mmCIF file of C-alpha atoms in Angstrom:
data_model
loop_
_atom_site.group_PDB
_atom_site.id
_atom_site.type_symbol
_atom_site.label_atom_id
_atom_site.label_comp_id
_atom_site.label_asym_id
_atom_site.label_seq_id
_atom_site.Cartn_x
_atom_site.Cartn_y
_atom_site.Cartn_z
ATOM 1 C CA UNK A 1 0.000 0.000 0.000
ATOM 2 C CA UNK A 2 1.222 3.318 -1.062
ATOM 3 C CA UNK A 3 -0.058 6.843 0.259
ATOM 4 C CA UNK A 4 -0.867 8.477 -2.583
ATOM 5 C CA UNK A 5 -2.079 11.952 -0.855
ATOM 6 C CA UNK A 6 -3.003 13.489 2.348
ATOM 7 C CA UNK A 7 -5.718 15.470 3.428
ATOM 8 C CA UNK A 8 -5.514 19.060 5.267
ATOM 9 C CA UNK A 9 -8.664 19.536 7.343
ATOM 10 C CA UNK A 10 -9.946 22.272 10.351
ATOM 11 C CA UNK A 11 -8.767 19.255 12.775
ATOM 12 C CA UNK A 12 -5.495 18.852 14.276
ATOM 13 C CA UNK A 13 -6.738 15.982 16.257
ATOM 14 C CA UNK A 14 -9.582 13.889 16.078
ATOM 15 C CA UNK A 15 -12.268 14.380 19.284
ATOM 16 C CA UNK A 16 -14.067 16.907 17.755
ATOM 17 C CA UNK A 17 -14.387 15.409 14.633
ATOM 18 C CA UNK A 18 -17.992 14.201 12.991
ATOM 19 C CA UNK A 19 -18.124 10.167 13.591
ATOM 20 C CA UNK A 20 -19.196 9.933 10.153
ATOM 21 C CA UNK A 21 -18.728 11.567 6.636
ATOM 22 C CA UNK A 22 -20.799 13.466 5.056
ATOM 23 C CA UNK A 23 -22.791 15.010 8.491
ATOM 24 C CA UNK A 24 -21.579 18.335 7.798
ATOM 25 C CA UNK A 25 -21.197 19.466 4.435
ATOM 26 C CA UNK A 26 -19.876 22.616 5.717
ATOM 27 C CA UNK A 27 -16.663 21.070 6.623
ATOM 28 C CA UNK A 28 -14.162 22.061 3.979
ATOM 29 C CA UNK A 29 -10.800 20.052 3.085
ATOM 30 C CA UNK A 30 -8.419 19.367 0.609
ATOM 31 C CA UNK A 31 -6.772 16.319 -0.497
ATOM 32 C CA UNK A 32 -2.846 17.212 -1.607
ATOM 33 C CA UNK A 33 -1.223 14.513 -3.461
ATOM 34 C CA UNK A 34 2.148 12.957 -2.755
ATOM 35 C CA UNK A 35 4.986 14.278 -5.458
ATOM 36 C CA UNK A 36 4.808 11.053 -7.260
ATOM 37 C CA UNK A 37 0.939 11.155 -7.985
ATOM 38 C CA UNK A 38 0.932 14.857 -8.621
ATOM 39 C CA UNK A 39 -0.236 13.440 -12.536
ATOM 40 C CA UNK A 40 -2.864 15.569 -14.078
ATOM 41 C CA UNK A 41 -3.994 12.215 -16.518
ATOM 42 C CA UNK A 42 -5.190 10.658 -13.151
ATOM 43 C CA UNK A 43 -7.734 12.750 -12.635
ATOM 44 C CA UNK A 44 -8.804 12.838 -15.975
ATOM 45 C CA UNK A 45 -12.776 12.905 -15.644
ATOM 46 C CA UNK A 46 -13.021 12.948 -12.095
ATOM 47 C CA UNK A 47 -15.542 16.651 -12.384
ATOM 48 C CA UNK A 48 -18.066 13.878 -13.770
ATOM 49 C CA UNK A 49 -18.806 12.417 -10.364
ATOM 50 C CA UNK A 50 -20.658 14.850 -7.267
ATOM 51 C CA UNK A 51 -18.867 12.477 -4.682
ATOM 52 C CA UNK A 52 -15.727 10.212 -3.944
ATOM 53 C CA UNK A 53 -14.916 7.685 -2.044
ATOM 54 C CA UNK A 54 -11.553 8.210 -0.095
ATOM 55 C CA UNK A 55 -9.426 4.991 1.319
ATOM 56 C CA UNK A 56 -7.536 6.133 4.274
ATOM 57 C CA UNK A 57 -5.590 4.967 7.398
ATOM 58 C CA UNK A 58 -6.338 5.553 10.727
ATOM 59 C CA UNK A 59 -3.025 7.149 11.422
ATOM 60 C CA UNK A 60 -3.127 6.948 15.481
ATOM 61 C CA UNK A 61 -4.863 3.883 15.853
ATOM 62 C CA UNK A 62 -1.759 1.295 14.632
ATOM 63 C CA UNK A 63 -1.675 -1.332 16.999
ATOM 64 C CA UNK A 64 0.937 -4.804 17.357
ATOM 65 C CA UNK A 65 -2.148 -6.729 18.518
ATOM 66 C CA UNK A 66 -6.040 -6.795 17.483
ATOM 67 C CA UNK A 67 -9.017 -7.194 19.514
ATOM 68 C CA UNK A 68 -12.307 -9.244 18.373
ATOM 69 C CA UNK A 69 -14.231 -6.589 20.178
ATOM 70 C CA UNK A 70 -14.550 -3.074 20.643
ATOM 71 C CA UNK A 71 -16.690 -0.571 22.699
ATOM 72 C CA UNK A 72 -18.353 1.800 20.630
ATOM 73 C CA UNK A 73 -18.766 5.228 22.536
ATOM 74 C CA UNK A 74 -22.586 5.528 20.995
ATOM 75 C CA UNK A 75 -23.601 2.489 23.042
ATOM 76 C CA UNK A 76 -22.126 3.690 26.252
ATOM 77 C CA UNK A 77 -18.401 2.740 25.920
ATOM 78 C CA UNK A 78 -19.709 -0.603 28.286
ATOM 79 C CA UNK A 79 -21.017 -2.980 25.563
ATOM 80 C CA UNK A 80 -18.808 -5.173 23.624
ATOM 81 C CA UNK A 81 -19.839 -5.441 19.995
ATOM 82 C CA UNK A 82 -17.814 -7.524 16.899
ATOM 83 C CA UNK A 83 -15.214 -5.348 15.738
ATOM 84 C CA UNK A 84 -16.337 -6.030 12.278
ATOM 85 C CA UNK A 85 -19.837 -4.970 13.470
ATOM 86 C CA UNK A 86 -18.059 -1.581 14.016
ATOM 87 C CA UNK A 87 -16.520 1.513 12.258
ATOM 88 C CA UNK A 88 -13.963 1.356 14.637
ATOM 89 C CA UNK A 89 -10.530 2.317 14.181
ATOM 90 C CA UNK A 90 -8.753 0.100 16.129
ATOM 91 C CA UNK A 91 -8.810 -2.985 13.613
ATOM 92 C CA UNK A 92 -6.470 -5.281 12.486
ATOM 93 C CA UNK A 93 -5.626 -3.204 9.487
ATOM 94 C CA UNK A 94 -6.563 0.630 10.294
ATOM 95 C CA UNK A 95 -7.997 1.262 7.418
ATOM 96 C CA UNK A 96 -10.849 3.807 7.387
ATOM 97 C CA UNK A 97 -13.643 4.935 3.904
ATOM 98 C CA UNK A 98 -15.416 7.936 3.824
ATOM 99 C CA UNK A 99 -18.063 9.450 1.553
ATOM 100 C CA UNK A 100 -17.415 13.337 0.562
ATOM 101 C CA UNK A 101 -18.702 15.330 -1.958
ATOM 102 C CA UNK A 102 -16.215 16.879 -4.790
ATOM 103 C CA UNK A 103 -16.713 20.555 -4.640
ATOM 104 C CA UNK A 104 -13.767 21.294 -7.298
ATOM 105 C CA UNK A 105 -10.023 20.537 -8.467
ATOM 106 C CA UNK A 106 -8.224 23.406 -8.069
ATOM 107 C CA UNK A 107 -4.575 23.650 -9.949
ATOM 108 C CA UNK A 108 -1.882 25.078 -7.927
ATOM 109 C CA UNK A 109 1.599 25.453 -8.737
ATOM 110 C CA UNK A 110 3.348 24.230 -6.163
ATOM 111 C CA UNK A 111 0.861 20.858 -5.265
ATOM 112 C CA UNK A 112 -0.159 20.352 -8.850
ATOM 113 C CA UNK A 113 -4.201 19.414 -8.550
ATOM 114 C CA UNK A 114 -5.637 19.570 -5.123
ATOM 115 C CA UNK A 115 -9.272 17.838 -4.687
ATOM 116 C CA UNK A 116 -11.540 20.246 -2.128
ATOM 117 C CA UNK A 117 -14.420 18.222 -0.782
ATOM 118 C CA UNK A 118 -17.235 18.680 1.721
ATOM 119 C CA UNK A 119 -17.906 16.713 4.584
ATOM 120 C CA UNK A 120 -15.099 14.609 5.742
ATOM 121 C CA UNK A 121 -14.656 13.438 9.099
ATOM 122 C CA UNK A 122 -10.691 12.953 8.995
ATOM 123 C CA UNK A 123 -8.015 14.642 11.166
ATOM 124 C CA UNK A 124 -5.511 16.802 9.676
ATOM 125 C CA UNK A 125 -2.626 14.821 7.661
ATOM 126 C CA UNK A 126 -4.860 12.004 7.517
ATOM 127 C CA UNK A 127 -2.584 9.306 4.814
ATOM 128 C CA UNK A 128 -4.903 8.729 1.756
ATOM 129 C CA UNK A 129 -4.324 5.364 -0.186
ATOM 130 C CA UNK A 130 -6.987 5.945 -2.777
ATOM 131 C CA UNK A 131 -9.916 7.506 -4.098
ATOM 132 C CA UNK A 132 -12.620 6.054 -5.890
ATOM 133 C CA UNK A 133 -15.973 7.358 -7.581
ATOM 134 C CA UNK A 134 -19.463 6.937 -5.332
ATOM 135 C CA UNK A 135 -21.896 5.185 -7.895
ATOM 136 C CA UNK A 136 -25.212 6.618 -7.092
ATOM 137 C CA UNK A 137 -26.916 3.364 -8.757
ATOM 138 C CA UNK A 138 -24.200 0.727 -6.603
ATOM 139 C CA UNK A 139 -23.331 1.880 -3.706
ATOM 140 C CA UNK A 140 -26.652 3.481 -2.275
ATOM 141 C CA UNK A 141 -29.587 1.518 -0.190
ATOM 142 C CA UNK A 142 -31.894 3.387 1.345
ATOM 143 C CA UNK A 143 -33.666 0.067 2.553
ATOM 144 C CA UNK A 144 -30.704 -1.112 4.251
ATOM 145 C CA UNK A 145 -30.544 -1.455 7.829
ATOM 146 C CA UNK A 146 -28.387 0.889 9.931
ATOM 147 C CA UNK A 147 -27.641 -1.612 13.219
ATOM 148 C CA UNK A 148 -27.039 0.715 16.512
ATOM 149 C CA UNK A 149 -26.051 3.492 14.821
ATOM 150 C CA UNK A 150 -29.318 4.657 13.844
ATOM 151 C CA UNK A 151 -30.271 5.549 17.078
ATOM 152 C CA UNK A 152 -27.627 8.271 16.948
ATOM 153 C CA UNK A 153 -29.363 10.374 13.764
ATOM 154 C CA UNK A 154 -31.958 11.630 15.892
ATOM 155 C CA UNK A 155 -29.603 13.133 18.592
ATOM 156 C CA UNK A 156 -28.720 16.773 18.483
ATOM 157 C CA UNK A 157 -28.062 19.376 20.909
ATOM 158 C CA UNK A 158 -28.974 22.892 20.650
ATOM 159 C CA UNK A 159 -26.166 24.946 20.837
ATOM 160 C CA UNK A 160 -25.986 28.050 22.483
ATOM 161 C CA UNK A 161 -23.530 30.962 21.861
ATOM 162 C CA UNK A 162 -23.586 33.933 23.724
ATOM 163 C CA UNK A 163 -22.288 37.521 22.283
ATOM 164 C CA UNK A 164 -19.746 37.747 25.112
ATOM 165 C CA UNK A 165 -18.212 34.970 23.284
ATOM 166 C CA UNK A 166 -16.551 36.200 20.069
ATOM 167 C CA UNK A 167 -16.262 34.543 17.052
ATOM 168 C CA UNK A 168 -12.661 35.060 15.389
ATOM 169 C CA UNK A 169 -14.406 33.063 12.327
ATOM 170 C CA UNK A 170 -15.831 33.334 9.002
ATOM 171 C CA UNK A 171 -19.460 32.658 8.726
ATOM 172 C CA UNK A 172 -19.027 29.681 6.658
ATOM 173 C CA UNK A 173 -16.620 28.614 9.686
ATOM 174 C CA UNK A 174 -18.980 29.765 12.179
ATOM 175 C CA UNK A 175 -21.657 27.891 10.338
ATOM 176 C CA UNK A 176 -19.776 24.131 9.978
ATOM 177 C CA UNK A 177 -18.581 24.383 13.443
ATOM 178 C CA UNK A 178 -22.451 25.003 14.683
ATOM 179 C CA UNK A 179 -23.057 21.793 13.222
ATOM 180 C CA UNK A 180 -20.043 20.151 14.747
ATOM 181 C CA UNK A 181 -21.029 21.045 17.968
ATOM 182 C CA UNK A 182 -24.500 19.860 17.222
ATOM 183 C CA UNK A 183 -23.576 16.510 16.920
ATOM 184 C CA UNK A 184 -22.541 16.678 20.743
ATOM 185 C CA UNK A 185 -18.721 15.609 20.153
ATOM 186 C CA UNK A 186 -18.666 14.102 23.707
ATOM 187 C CA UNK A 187 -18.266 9.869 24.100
ATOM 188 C CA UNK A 188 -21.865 8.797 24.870
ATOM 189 C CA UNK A 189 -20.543 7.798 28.549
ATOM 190 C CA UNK A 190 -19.787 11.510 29.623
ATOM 191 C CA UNK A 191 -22.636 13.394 30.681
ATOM 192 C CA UNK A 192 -21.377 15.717 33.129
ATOM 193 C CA UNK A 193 -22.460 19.166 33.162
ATOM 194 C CA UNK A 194 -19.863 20.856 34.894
ATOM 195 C CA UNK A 195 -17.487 19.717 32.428
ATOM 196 C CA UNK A 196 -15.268 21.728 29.955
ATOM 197 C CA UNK A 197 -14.600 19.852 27.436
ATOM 198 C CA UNK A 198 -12.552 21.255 24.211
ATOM 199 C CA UNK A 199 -10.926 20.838 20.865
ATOM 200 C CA UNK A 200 -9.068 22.172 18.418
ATOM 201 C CA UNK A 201 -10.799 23.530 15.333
ATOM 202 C CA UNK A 202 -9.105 26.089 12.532
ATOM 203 C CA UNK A 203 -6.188 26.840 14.670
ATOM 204 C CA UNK A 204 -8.530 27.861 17.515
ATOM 205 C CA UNK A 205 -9.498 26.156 20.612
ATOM 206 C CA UNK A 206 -13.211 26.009 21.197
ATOM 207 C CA UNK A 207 -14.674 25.118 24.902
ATOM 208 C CA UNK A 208 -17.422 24.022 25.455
ATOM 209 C CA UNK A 209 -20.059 22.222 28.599
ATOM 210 C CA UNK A 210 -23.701 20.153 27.689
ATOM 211 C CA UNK A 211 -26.291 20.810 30.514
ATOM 212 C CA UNK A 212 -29.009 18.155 28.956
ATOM 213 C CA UNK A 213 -29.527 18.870 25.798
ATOM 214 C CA UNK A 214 -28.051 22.007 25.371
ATOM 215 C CA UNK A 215 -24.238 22.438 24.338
ATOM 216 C CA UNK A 216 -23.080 26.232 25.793
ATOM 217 C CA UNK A 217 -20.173 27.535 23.895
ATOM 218 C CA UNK A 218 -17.693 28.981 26.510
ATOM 219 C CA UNK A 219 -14.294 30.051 24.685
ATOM 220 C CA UNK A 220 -12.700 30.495 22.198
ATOM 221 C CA UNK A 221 -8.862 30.804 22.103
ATOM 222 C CA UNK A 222 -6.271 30.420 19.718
ATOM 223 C CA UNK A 223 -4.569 27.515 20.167
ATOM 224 C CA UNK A 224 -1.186 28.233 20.966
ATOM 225 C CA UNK A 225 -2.068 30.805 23.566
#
């Protein structure tokens, strides 16, 4: 397996981070290719197709050993499911596929192509080892069954951001990370409201407490400071 690209993302780390692609469209990225790849034939066509497929490695979760089971943290982070029952990313290969959406191919002179999509749920310098087309027609199934997961779809917070709080954001920014926060970024197992909890998200730090189901925005820092 060779990394053919990377991706550069709002997330230097992962809690924060949707659980799944494609939940916020907002989120912005771009997928850089490796020197070798930077070949403007491979992408020949690729404007024909409103979404990808991207093969990718779960960079921090490379492990000597495997387990048959994980805990998911939607189910508590108590119950043992199949790891192959799981999107996991502690597998015996840490390989990870997400859906985005191509937004445009942008030619730079310094990184040749660059591929910005919508919607992915990787961290920052996330290793890419391919991309493929979505085929409406193939790979979609509305009938099919969505295991414990579904349970999830329904739950949002309502996020409240007071004016004393300033946003050092664009609205587009301002917008995405709304819907980040949204998705209540906690592990299902944490419910305590006098909590901070916090992550890193366009070179800012945002903090942040959940009182039921409301998420109150409390800070936000630049990172470094």
């Amino acid at each position: 397996m060779k990394q053919i690209a990377h991706i550069e993302t709002e997330f230097p780390t992962k809690f924060g981070l949707p659980r799944q692609s494609g939940l916020v469209d907002g989120l912005r990225a771009a997928v850089v290719f490796e020197p070798e790849y930077r070949v403007d034939e491979a992408l020949r066509g690729i404007e024909e197709w409103s979404h990808l497929w991207l093969i990718w490695e779960f960079s921090d979760a490379k492990r000597e050993n495997w387990s048959p089971t994980v805990r998911p943290p939607r189910l508590g982070g108590n119950t043992r499911v199949g790891v192959f029952a799981t999107r996991s990313p502690y597998r015996p290969n840490p390989v990870g596929l997400s859906c985005v959406r191509l937004e445009k191919v942008e030619k730079t002179p310094d990184r040749g192509a660059v591929i910005w999509v919508r919607g992915a749920d990787l961290k920052d310098g996330t290793p890419i080892y391919d991309i493929k087309p979505y085929l409406p027609y193939a790979d979609s199934h509305p009938e099919a069954a969505g295991g414990f997961a579904e349970a999830a779809l329904s739950h949002r917070l309502q996020v409240e951001w007071d004016e004393t709080v300033p946003s050092p954001f664009s609205e587009e920014r301002r917008a995405a990370l709304f819907e980040v926060l949204s998705l209540d970024p906690r592990p299902a197992y944490q419910n305590d409201p006098d909590r901070v909890y916090g992550f890193e998200f366009a070179g800012y730090t945002v903090r942040f407490s959940v009182d039921g189901n409301v998420l109150f925005v409390k800070e936000i820092v630049k990172t470094d400071e």
